[in-house]
Amino acid sequence: MEIIPSTLENIKIVLQILNLQNWGTWKLPKMSIGYSAHQYDCDGKIASTIKFDFPIDGETKFKVGGKNGHLNHYQPL
């Protein structure tokens, strides 16, 4: 498995793919910056998040999906 550069564009693509899958089936790709990823049920709408060990464009936490008012400490992509 190749290492994916940790760019905002690539992070968004990875999160969008993960958000379409059940968390239990995830096979996380290797990225150039270490990270952890999680999935949440935000009142019936799934959100996937990623937290990096080092900032990317000044942020370490990103999300896709979910509802407004949920996971507010994550930067939406």
PDB file of N, CA, C and O in Angstrom:
ATOM      1  N   MET A   1       0.843  -1.178   0.000  1.00  0.00           N
ATOM      2  CA  MET A   1       0.000   0.000   0.000  1.00  0.00           C
ATOM      3  C   MET A   1       0.895   1.250   0.000  1.00  0.00           C
ATOM      4  O   MET A   1       1.771   1.388   0.843  1.00  0.00           O
ATOM      5  N   GLU A   2       0.662   2.133  -0.946  1.00  0.00           N
ATOM      6  CA  GLU A   2       1.446   3.364  -1.034  1.00  0.00           C
ATOM      7  C   GLU A   2       1.080   4.332   0.074  1.00  0.00           C
ATOM      8  O   GLU A   2      -0.022   4.310   0.597  1.00  0.00           O
ATOM      9  N   ILE A   3       2.011   5.243   0.388  1.00  0.00           N
ATOM     10  CA  ILE A   3       1.749   6.298   1.359  1.00  0.00           C
ATOM     11  C   ILE A   3       1.100   7.467   0.626  1.00  0.00           C
ATOM     12  O   ILE A   3       1.618   7.946  -0.380  1.00  0.00           O
ATOM     13  N   ILE A   4      -0.036   7.913   1.130  1.00  0.00           N
ATOM     14  CA  ILE A   4      -0.784   9.016   0.528  1.00  0.00           C
ATOM     15  C   ILE A   4      -0.314  10.328   1.153  1.00  0.00           C
ATOM     16  O   ILE A   4      -0.276  10.435   2.384  1.00  0.00           O
ATOM     17  N   PRO A   5       0.037  11.344   0.346  1.00  0.00           N
ATOM     18  CA  PRO A   5       0.404  12.640   0.915  1.00  0.00           C
ATOM     19  C   PRO A   5      -0.779  13.230   1.695  1.00  0.00           C
ATOM     20  O   PRO A   5      -1.928  13.158   1.256  1.00  0.00           O
ATOM     21  N   SER A   6      -0.489  13.803   2.839  1.00  0.00           N
ATOM     22  CA  SER A   6      -1.539  14.376   3.699  1.00  0.00           C
ATOM     23  C   SER A   6      -1.869  15.801   3.264  1.00  0.00           C
ATOM     24  O   SER A   6      -1.494  16.774   3.911  1.00  0.00           O
ATOM     25  N   THR A   7      -2.588  15.909   2.146  1.00  0.00           N
ATOM     26  CA  THR A   7      -3.057  17.207   1.662  1.00  0.00           C
ATOM     27  C   THR A   7      -4.553  17.307   1.947  1.00  0.00           C
ATOM     28  O   THR A   7      -5.225  16.282   2.124  1.00  0.00           O
ATOM     29  N   LEU A   8      -5.076  18.520   1.975  1.00  0.00           N
ATOM     30  CA  LEU A   8      -6.509  18.683   2.233  1.00  0.00           C
ATOM     31  C   LEU A   8      -7.357  17.939   1.206  1.00  0.00           C
ATOM     32  O   LEU A   8      -8.364  17.323   1.550  1.00  0.00           O
ATOM     33  N   GLU A   9      -6.948  17.978  -0.051  1.00  0.00           N
ATOM     34  CA  GLU A   9      -7.690  17.277  -1.105  1.00  0.00           C
ATOM     35  C   GLU A   9      -7.718  15.769  -0.855  1.00  0.00           C
ATOM     36  O   GLU A   9      -8.767  15.129  -0.939  1.00  0.00           O
ATOM     37  N   ASN A  10      -6.556  15.205  -0.509  1.00  0.00           N
ATOM     38  CA  ASN A  10      -6.480  13.768  -0.247  1.00  0.00           C
ATOM     39  C   ASN A  10      -7.231  13.382   1.026  1.00  0.00           C
ATOM     40  O   ASN A  10      -7.862  12.323   1.076  1.00  0.00           O
ATOM     41  N   ILE A  11      -7.166  14.219   2.035  1.00  0.00           N
ATOM     42  CA  ILE A  11      -7.885  13.955   3.282  1.00  0.00           C
ATOM     43  C   ILE A  11      -9.382  13.904   3.015  1.00  0.00           C
ATOM     44  O   ILE A  11     -10.080  13.010   3.498  1.00  0.00           O
ATOM     45  N   LYS A  12      -9.866  14.835   2.226  1.00  0.00           N
ATOM     46  CA  LYS A  12     -11.295  14.866   1.900  1.00  0.00           C
ATOM     47  C   LYS A  12     -11.709  13.590   1.163  1.00  0.00           C
ATOM     48  O   LYS A  12     -12.737  12.989   1.479  1.00  0.00           O
ATOM     49  N   ILE A  13     -10.903  13.154   0.216  1.00  0.00           N
ATOM     50  CA  ILE A  13     -11.212  11.935  -0.544  1.00  0.00           C
ATOM     51  C   ILE A  13     -11.229  10.728   0.385  1.00  0.00           C
ATOM     52  O   ILE A  13     -12.160   9.911   0.339  1.00  0.00           O
ATOM     53  N   VAL A  14     -10.223  10.604   1.234  1.00  0.00           N
ATOM     54  CA  VAL A  14     -10.162   9.476   2.171  1.00  0.00           C
ATOM     55  C   VAL A  14     -11.389   9.484   3.078  1.00  0.00           C
ATOM     56  O   VAL A  14     -12.046   8.453   3.273  1.00  0.00           O
ATOM     57  N   LEU A  15     -11.730  10.645   3.639  1.00  0.00           N
ATOM     58  CA  LEU A  15     -12.891  10.725   4.535  1.00  0.00           C
ATOM     59  C   LEU A  15     -14.199  10.421   3.813  1.00  0.00           C
ATOM     60  O   LEU A  15     -15.078   9.764   4.370  1.00  0.00           O
ATOM     61  N   GLN A  16     -14.335  10.881   2.585  1.00  0.00           N
ATOM     62  CA  GLN A  16     -15.561  10.596   1.831  1.00  0.00           C
ATOM     63  C   GLN A  16     -15.711   9.090   1.590  1.00  0.00           C
ATOM     64  O   GLN A  16     -16.806   8.543   1.709  1.00  0.00           O
ATOM     65  N   ILE A  17     -14.618   8.421   1.281  1.00  0.00           N
ATOM     66  CA  ILE A  17     -14.659   6.972   1.069  1.00  0.00           C
ATOM     67  C   ILE A  17     -14.982   6.260   2.373  1.00  0.00           C
ATOM     68  O   ILE A  17     -15.833   5.370   2.415  1.00  0.00           O
ATOM     69  N   LEU A  18     -14.319   6.659   3.453  1.00  0.00           N
ATOM     70  CA  LEU A  18     -14.578   6.030   4.752  1.00  0.00           C
ATOM     71  C   LEU A  18     -16.013   6.258   5.203  1.00  0.00           C
ATOM     72  O   LEU A  18     -16.624   5.378   5.813  1.00  0.00           O
ATOM     73  N   ASN A  19     -16.566   7.416   4.888  1.00  0.00           N
ATOM     74  CA  ASN A  19     -17.924   7.747   5.325  1.00  0.00           C
ATOM     75  C   ASN A  19     -18.975   6.876   4.634  1.00  0.00           C
ATOM     76  O   ASN A  19     -20.086   6.728   5.125  1.00  0.00           O
ATOM     77  N   LEU A  20     -18.621   6.269   3.516  1.00  0.00           N
ATOM     78  CA  LEU A  20     -19.535   5.379   2.799  1.00  0.00           C
ATOM     79  C   LEU A  20     -19.488   3.949   3.326  1.00  0.00           C
ATOM     80  O   LEU A  20     -20.289   3.117   2.913  1.00  0.00           O
ATOM     81  N   GLN A  21     -18.529   3.677   4.214  1.00  0.00           N
ATOM     82  CA  GLN A  21     -18.331   2.320   4.727  1.00  0.00           C
ATOM     83  C   GLN A  21     -18.650   2.249   6.213  1.00  0.00           C
ATOM     84  O   GLN A  21     -18.501   3.239   6.929  1.00  0.00           O
ATOM     85  N   ASN A  22     -19.019   1.060   6.662  1.00  0.00           N
ATOM     86  CA  ASN A  22     -19.207   0.821   8.085  1.00  0.00           C
ATOM     87  C   ASN A  22     -17.834   0.831   8.749  1.00  0.00           C
ATOM     88  O   ASN A  22     -16.889   0.222   8.249  1.00  0.00           O
ATOM     89  N   TRP A  23     -17.736   1.492   9.894  1.00  0.00           N
ATOM     90  CA  TRP A  23     -16.469   1.630  10.604  1.00  0.00           C
ATOM     91  C   TRP A  23     -15.771   0.289  10.799  1.00  0.00           C
ATOM     92  O   TRP A  23     -14.553   0.184  10.706  1.00  0.00           O
ATOM     93  N   GLY A  24     -16.508  -0.774  11.055  1.00  0.00           N
ATOM     94  CA  GLY A  24     -15.926  -2.083  11.296  1.00  0.00           C
ATOM     95  C   GLY A  24     -15.241  -2.707  10.093  1.00  0.00           C
ATOM     96  O   GLY A  24     -14.477  -3.661  10.229  1.00  0.00           O
ATOM     97  N   THR A  25     -15.490  -2.177   8.902  1.00  0.00           N
ATOM     98  CA  THR A  25     -14.872  -2.723   7.686  1.00  0.00           C
ATOM     99  C   THR A  25     -13.727  -1.855   7.163  1.00  0.00           C
ATOM    100  O   THR A  25     -13.156  -2.175   6.124  1.00  0.00           O
ATOM    101  N   TRP A  26     -13.405  -0.790   7.859  1.00  0.00           N
ATOM    102  CA  TRP A  26     -12.360   0.119   7.388  1.00  0.00           C
ATOM    103  C   TRP A  26     -11.006  -0.557   7.289  1.00  0.00           C
ATOM    104  O   TRP A  26     -10.606  -1.320   8.160  1.00  0.00           O
ATOM    105  N   LYS A  27     -10.298  -0.248   6.222  1.00  0.00           N
ATOM    106  CA  LYS A  27      -8.884  -0.567   6.061  1.00  0.00           C
ATOM    107  C   LYS A  27      -8.205   0.767   5.799  1.00  0.00           C
ATOM    108  O   LYS A  27      -8.240   1.275   4.677  1.00  0.00           O
ATOM    109  N   LEU A  28      -7.650   1.350   6.858  1.00  0.00           N
ATOM    110  CA  LEU A  28      -7.110   2.702   6.764  1.00  0.00           C
ATOM    111  C   LEU A  28      -5.843   2.738   5.913  1.00  0.00           C
ATOM    112  O   LEU A  28      -4.944   1.920   6.092  1.00  0.00           O
ATOM    113  N   PRO A  29      -5.779   3.703   5.002  1.00  0.00           N
ATOM    114  CA  PRO A  29      -4.579   3.845   4.179  1.00  0.00           C
ATOM    115  C   PRO A  29      -3.450   4.491   4.975  1.00  0.00           C
ATOM    116  O   PRO A  29      -3.679   5.179   5.969  1.00  0.00           O
ATOM    117  N   LYS A  30      -2.232   4.267   4.522  1.00  0.00           N
ATOM    118  CA  LYS A  30      -1.081   4.938   5.121  1.00  0.00           C
ATOM    119  C   LYS A  30      -1.015   6.345   4.550  1.00  0.00           C
ATOM    120  O   LYS A  30      -1.164   6.543   3.353  1.00  0.00           O
ATOM    121  N   MET A  31      -0.808   7.313   5.454  1.00  0.00           N
ATOM    122  CA  MET A  31      -0.667   8.703   5.022  1.00  0.00           C
ATOM    123  C   MET A  31       0.674   9.233   5.509  1.00  0.00           C
ATOM    124  O   MET A  31       1.287   8.662   6.418  1.00  0.00           O
ATOM    125  N   SER A  32       1.132  10.329   4.912  1.00  0.00           N
ATOM    126  CA  SER A  32       2.463  10.863   5.214  1.00  0.00           C
ATOM    127  C   SER A  32       2.563  11.435   6.627  1.00  0.00           C
ATOM    128  O   SER A  32       3.667  11.632   7.128  1.00  0.00           O
ATOM    129  N   ILE A  33       1.438  11.704   7.273  1.00  0.00           N
ATOM    130  CA  ILE A  33       1.399  12.161   8.665  1.00  0.00           C
ATOM    131  C   ILE A  33       0.525  11.172   9.426  1.00  0.00           C
ATOM    132  O   ILE A  33      -0.555  10.797   8.954  1.00  0.00           O
ATOM    133  N   GLY A  34       0.983  10.762  10.600  1.00  0.00           N
ATOM    134  CA  GLY A  34       0.226   9.828  11.415  1.00  0.00           C
ATOM    135  C   GLY A  34      -1.144  10.393  11.781  1.00  0.00           C
ATOM    136  O   GLY A  34      -1.301  11.604  11.937  1.00  0.00           O
ATOM    137  N   TYR A  35      -2.140   9.508  11.924  1.00  0.00           N
ATOM    138  CA  TYR A  35      -3.494   9.965  12.204  1.00  0.00           C
ATOM    139  C   TYR A  35      -4.315   8.865  12.859  1.00  0.00           C
ATOM    140  O   TYR A  35      -3.925   7.695  12.877  1.00  0.00           O
ATOM    141  N   SER A  36      -5.453   9.260  13.386  1.00  0.00           N
ATOM    142  CA  SER A  36      -6.476   8.317  13.836  1.00  0.00           C
ATOM    143  C   SER A  36      -7.779   8.739  13.177  1.00  0.00           C
ATOM    144  O   SER A  36      -7.968   9.922  12.859  1.00  0.00           O
ATOM    145  N   ALA A  37      -8.675   7.781  12.969  1.00  0.00           N
ATOM    146  CA  ALA A  37      -9.944   8.073  12.297  1.00  0.00           C
ATOM    147  C   ALA A  37     -11.079   7.396  13.057  1.00  0.00           C
ATOM    148  O   ALA A  37     -10.891   6.323  13.640  1.00  0.00           O
ATOM    149  N   HIS A  38     -12.235   8.048  13.067  1.00  0.00           N
ATOM    150  CA  HIS A  38     -13.405   7.537  13.781  1.00  0.00           C
ATOM    151  C   HIS A  38     -14.672   7.841  12.997  1.00  0.00           C
ATOM    152  O   HIS A  38     -14.677   8.701  12.109  1.00  0.00           O
ATOM    153  N   GLN A  39     -15.736   7.157  13.359  1.00  0.00           N
ATOM    154  CA  GLN A  39     -17.037   7.377  12.719  1.00  0.00           C
ATOM    155  C   GLN A  39     -18.078   7.570  13.815  1.00  0.00           C
ATOM    156  O   GLN A  39     -18.038   6.894  14.842  1.00  0.00           O
ATOM    157  N   TYR A  40     -19.004   8.498  13.589  1.00  0.00           N
ATOM    158  CA  TYR A  40     -20.025   8.848  14.580  1.00  0.00           C
ATOM    159  C   TYR A  40     -21.407   8.865  13.943  1.00  0.00           C
ATOM    160  O   TYR A  40     -21.545   9.158  12.758  1.00  0.00           O
ATOM    161  N   ASP A  41     -22.401   8.593  14.757  1.00  0.00           N
ATOM    162  CA  ASP A  41     -23.803   8.743  14.362  1.00  0.00           C
ATOM    163  C   ASP A  41     -24.282  10.064  14.947  1.00  0.00           C
ATOM    164  O   ASP A  41     -24.398  10.202  16.162  1.00  0.00           O
ATOM    165  N   CYS A  42     -24.518  11.022  14.096  1.00  0.00           N
ATOM    166  CA  CYS A  42     -24.967  12.358  14.514  1.00  0.00           C
ATOM    167  C   CYS A  42     -26.467  12.455  14.278  1.00  0.00           C
ATOM    168  O   CYS A  42     -26.915  12.946  13.244  1.00  0.00           O
ATOM    169  N   ASP A  43     -27.237  11.953  15.229  1.00  0.00           N
ATOM    170  CA  ASP A  43     -28.698  11.952  15.121  1.00  0.00           C
ATOM    171  C   ASP A  43     -29.168  11.333  13.809  1.00  0.00           C
ATOM    172  O   ASP A  43     -29.997  11.896  13.092  1.00  0.00           O
ATOM    173  N   GLY A  44     -28.613  10.172  13.469  1.00  0.00           N
ATOM    174  CA  GLY A  44     -29.039   9.456  12.279  1.00  0.00           C
ATOM    175  C   GLY A  44     -28.247   9.742  11.023  1.00  0.00           C
ATOM    176  O   GLY A  44     -28.468   9.119   9.989  1.00  0.00           O
ATOM    177  N   LYS A  45     -27.324  10.686  11.063  1.00  0.00           N
ATOM    178  CA  LYS A  45     -26.489  10.983   9.897  1.00  0.00           C
ATOM    179  C   LYS A  45     -25.034  10.689  10.262  1.00  0.00           C
ATOM    180  O   LYS A  45     -24.511  11.198  11.251  1.00  0.00           O
ATOM    181  N   ILE A  46     -24.385   9.846   9.472  1.00  0.00           N
ATOM    182  CA  ILE A  46     -23.023   9.400   9.754  1.00  0.00           C
ATOM    183  C   ILE A  46     -22.011  10.504   9.451  1.00  0.00           C
ATOM    184  O   ILE A  46     -22.109  11.209   8.451  1.00  0.00           O
ATOM    185  N   ALA A  47     -21.015  10.622  10.342  1.00  0.00           N
ATOM    186  CA  ALA A  47     -19.879  11.526  10.151  1.00  0.00           C
ATOM    187  C   ALA A  47     -18.609  10.723  10.364  1.00  0.00           C
ATOM    188  O   ALA A  47     -18.543   9.855  11.242  1.00  0.00           O
ATOM    189  N   SER A  48     -17.605  10.995   9.557  1.00  0.00           N
ATOM    190  CA  SER A  48     -16.294  10.389   9.719  1.00  0.00           C
ATOM    191  C   SER A  48     -15.289  11.491  10.004  1.00  0.00           C
ATOM    192  O   SER A  48     -15.355  12.572   9.416  1.00  0.00           O
ATOM    193  N   THR A  49     -14.378  11.207  10.934  1.00  0.00           N
ATOM    194  CA  THR A  49     -13.405  12.213  11.352  1.00  0.00           C
ATOM    195  C   THR A  49     -11.995  11.656  11.256  1.00  0.00           C
ATOM    196  O   THR A  49     -11.785  10.440  11.267  1.00  0.00           O
ATOM    197  N   ILE A  50     -11.062  12.576  11.165  1.00  0.00           N
ATOM    198  CA  ILE A  50      -9.655  12.205  11.149  1.00  0.00           C
ATOM    199  C   ILE A  50      -8.903  13.245  11.973  1.00  0.00           C
ATOM    200  O   ILE A  50      -9.207  14.441  11.908  1.00  0.00           O
ATOM    201  N   LYS A  51      -7.983  12.762  12.802  1.00  0.00           N
ATOM    202  CA  LYS A  51      -7.165  13.645  13.640  1.00  0.00           C
ATOM    203  C   LYS A  51      -5.702  13.328  13.364  1.00  0.00           C
ATOM    204  O   LYS A  51      -5.261  12.190  13.543  1.00  0.00           O
ATOM    205  N   PHE A  52      -4.947  14.338  12.919  1.00  0.00           N
ATOM    206  CA  PHE A  52      -3.542  14.158  12.563  1.00  0.00           C
ATOM    207  C   PHE A  52      -2.628  14.479  13.734  1.00  0.00           C
ATOM    208  O   PHE A  52      -2.958  15.283  14.605  1.00  0.00           O
ATOM    209  N   ASP A  53      -1.452  13.852  13.718  1.00  0.00           N
ATOM    210  CA  ASP A  53      -0.452  14.074  14.760  1.00  0.00           C
ATOM    211  C   ASP A  53       0.181  15.454  14.646  1.00  0.00           C
ATOM    212  O   ASP A  53       0.691  15.981  15.644  1.00  0.00           O
ATOM    213  N   PHE A  54       0.159  16.031  13.453  1.00  0.00           N
ATOM    214  CA  PHE A  54       0.724  17.357  13.204  1.00  0.00           C
ATOM    215  C   PHE A  54      -0.261  18.162  12.358  1.00  0.00           C
ATOM    216  O   PHE A  54      -0.986  17.588  11.550  1.00  0.00           O
ATOM    217  N   PRO A  55      -0.280  19.491  12.512  1.00  0.00           N
ATOM    218  CA  PRO A  55      -1.241  20.320  11.763  1.00  0.00           C
ATOM    219  C   PRO A  55      -1.014  20.293  10.250  1.00  0.00           C
ATOM    220  O   PRO A  55       0.111  20.184   9.774  1.00  0.00           O
ATOM    221  N   ILE A  56      -2.128  20.412   9.551  1.00  0.00           N
ATOM    222  CA  ILE A  56      -2.148  20.576   8.097  1.00  0.00           C
ATOM    223  C   ILE A  56      -2.945  21.851   7.855  1.00  0.00           C
ATOM    224  O   ILE A  56      -4.110  21.930   8.244  1.00  0.00           O
ATOM    225  N   ASP A  57      -2.308  22.838   7.266  1.00  0.00           N
ATOM    226  CA  ASP A  57      -2.925  24.161   7.092  1.00  0.00           C
ATOM    227  C   ASP A  57      -3.473  24.684   8.411  1.00  0.00           C
ATOM    228  O   ASP A  57      -4.561  25.261   8.478  1.00  0.00           O
ATOM    229  N   GLY A  58      -2.746  24.457   9.497  1.00  0.00           N
ATOM    230  CA  GLY A  58      -3.110  24.977  10.814  1.00  0.00           C
ATOM    231  C   GLY A  58      -4.150  24.174  11.570  1.00  0.00           C
ATOM    232  O   GLY A  58      -4.536  24.548  12.676  1.00  0.00           O
ATOM    233  N   GLU A  59      -4.633  23.082  11.012  1.00  0.00           N
ATOM    234  CA  GLU A  59      -5.681  22.261  11.648  1.00  0.00           C
ATOM    235  C   GLU A  59      -5.188  20.827  11.822  1.00  0.00           C
ATOM    236  O   GLU A  59      -4.400  20.331  11.026  1.00  0.00           O
ATOM    237  N   THR A  60      -5.699  20.150  12.854  1.00  0.00           N
ATOM    238  CA  THR A  60      -5.376  18.734  13.044  1.00  0.00           C
ATOM    239  C   THR A  60      -6.610  17.849  12.952  1.00  0.00           C
ATOM    240  O   THR A  60      -6.486  16.646  12.790  1.00  0.00           O
ATOM    241  N   LYS A  61      -7.815  18.426  13.058  1.00  0.00           N
ATOM    242  CA  LYS A  61      -9.050  17.641  13.073  1.00  0.00           C
ATOM    243  C   LYS A  61      -9.960  18.025  11.903  1.00  0.00           C
ATOM    244  O   LYS A  61     -10.268  19.199  11.715  1.00  0.00           O
ATOM    245  N   PHE A  62     -10.395  17.008  11.145  1.00  0.00           N
ATOM    246  CA  PHE A  62     -11.243  17.227   9.973  1.00  0.00           C
ATOM    247  C   PHE A  62     -12.413  16.253  10.001  1.00  0.00           C
ATOM    248  O   PHE A  62     -12.319  15.175  10.590  1.00  0.00           O
ATOM    249  N   LYS A  63     -13.509  16.620   9.319  1.00  0.00           N
ATOM    250  CA  LYS A  63     -14.683  15.744   9.261  1.00  0.00           C
ATOM    251  C   LYS A  63     -15.405  15.881   7.935  1.00  0.00           C
ATOM    252  O   LYS A  63     -15.285  16.898   7.247  1.00  0.00           O
ATOM    253  N   VAL A  64     -16.167  14.831   7.600  1.00  0.00           N
ATOM    254  CA  VAL A  64     -17.149  14.882   6.525  1.00  0.00           C
ATOM    255  C   VAL A  64     -18.426  14.253   7.076  1.00  0.00           C
ATOM    256  O   VAL A  64     -18.384  13.382   7.938  1.00  0.00           O
ATOM    257  N   GLY A  65     -19.547  14.702   6.566  1.00  0.00           N
ATOM    258  CA  GLY A  65     -20.833  14.161   6.990  1.00  0.00           C
ATOM    259  C   GLY A  65     -21.301  14.760   8.302  1.00  0.00           C
ATOM    260  O   GLY A  65     -20.798  15.775   8.763  1.00  0.00           O
ATOM    261  N   GLY A  66     -22.286  14.091   8.900  1.00  0.00           N
ATOM    262  CA  GLY A  66     -22.857  14.563  10.155  1.00  0.00           C
ATOM    263  C   GLY A  66     -23.874  15.670   9.933  1.00  0.00           C
ATOM    264  O   GLY A  66     -24.224  16.014   8.807  1.00  0.00           O
ATOM    265  N   LYS A  67     -24.353  16.200  11.036  1.00  0.00           N
ATOM    266  CA  LYS A  67     -25.333  17.291  11.006  1.00  0.00           C
ATOM    267  C   LYS A  67     -24.730  18.543  11.616  1.00  0.00           C
ATOM    268  O   LYS A  67     -23.788  18.465  12.409  1.00  0.00           O
ATOM    269  N   ASN A  68     -25.289  19.691  11.257  1.00  0.00           N
ATOM    270  CA  ASN A  68     -24.868  20.941  11.879  1.00  0.00           C
ATOM    271  C   ASN A  68     -25.055  20.840  13.379  1.00  0.00           C
ATOM    272  O   ASN A  68     -26.026  20.267  13.856  1.00  0.00           O
ATOM    273  N   GLY A  69     -24.109  21.381  14.113  1.00  0.00           N
ATOM    274  CA  GLY A  69     -24.179  21.355  15.560  1.00  0.00           C
ATOM    275  C   GLY A  69     -23.490  20.144  16.180  1.00  0.00           C
ATOM    276  O   GLY A  69     -23.415  20.032  17.391  1.00  0.00           O
ATOM    277  N   HIS A  70     -22.986  19.248  15.347  1.00  0.00           N
ATOM    278  CA  HIS A  70     -22.275  18.063  15.833  1.00  0.00           C
ATOM    279  C   HIS A  70     -20.800  18.166  15.472  1.00  0.00           C
ATOM    280  O   HIS A  70     -20.450  18.672  14.417  1.00  0.00           O
ATOM    281  N   LEU A  71     -19.947  17.676  16.345  1.00  0.00           N
ATOM    282  CA  LEU A  71     -18.506  17.625  16.102  1.00  0.00           C
ATOM    283  C   LEU A  71     -17.950  18.993  15.688  1.00  0.00           C
ATOM    284  O   LEU A  71     -17.177  19.114  14.733  1.00  0.00           O
ATOM    285  N   ASN A  72     -18.352  20.008  16.409  1.00  0.00           N
ATOM    286  CA  ASN A  72     -17.978  21.381  16.057  1.00  0.00           C
ATOM    287  C   ASN A  72     -16.486  21.671  16.177  1.00  0.00           C
ATOM    288  O   ASN A  72     -16.006  22.653  15.615  1.00  0.00           O
ATOM    289  N   HIS A  73     -15.741  20.839  16.896  1.00  0.00           N
ATOM    290  CA  HIS A  73     -14.296  21.067  17.047  1.00  0.00           C
ATOM    291  C   HIS A  73     -13.504  20.467  15.882  1.00  0.00           C
ATOM    292  O   HIS A  73     -12.277  20.468  15.903  1.00  0.00           O
ATOM    293  N   TYR A  74     -14.209  19.953  14.868  1.00  0.00           N
ATOM    294  CA  TYR A  74     -13.575  19.431  13.654  1.00  0.00           C
ATOM    295  C   TYR A  74     -13.817  20.385  12.490  1.00  0.00           C
ATOM    296  O   TYR A  74     -14.911  20.948  12.358  1.00  0.00           O
ATOM    297  N   GLN A  75     -12.824  20.543  11.638  1.00  0.00           N
ATOM    298  CA  GLN A  75     -12.937  21.372  10.434  1.00  0.00           C
ATOM    299  C   GLN A  75     -13.680  20.592   9.362  1.00  0.00           C
ATOM    300  O   GLN A  75     -13.245  19.508   8.959  1.00  0.00           O
ATOM    301  N   PRO A  76     -14.816  21.099   8.884  1.00  0.00           N
ATOM    302  CA  PRO A  76     -15.538  20.365   7.826  1.00  0.00           C
ATOM    303  C   PRO A  76     -14.818  20.457   6.474  1.00  0.00           C
ATOM    304  O   PRO A  76     -14.214  21.468   6.161  1.00  0.00           O
ATOM    305  N   LEU A  77     -14.883  19.374   5.728  1.00  0.00           N
ATOM    306  CA  LEU A  77     -14.295  19.354   4.371  1.00  0.00           C
ATOM    307  C   LEU A  77     -15.373  19.107   3.344  1.00  0.00           C
ATOM    308  O   LEU A  77     -16.380  18.532   3.588  1.00  0.00           O
TER     309      LEU A  77
END
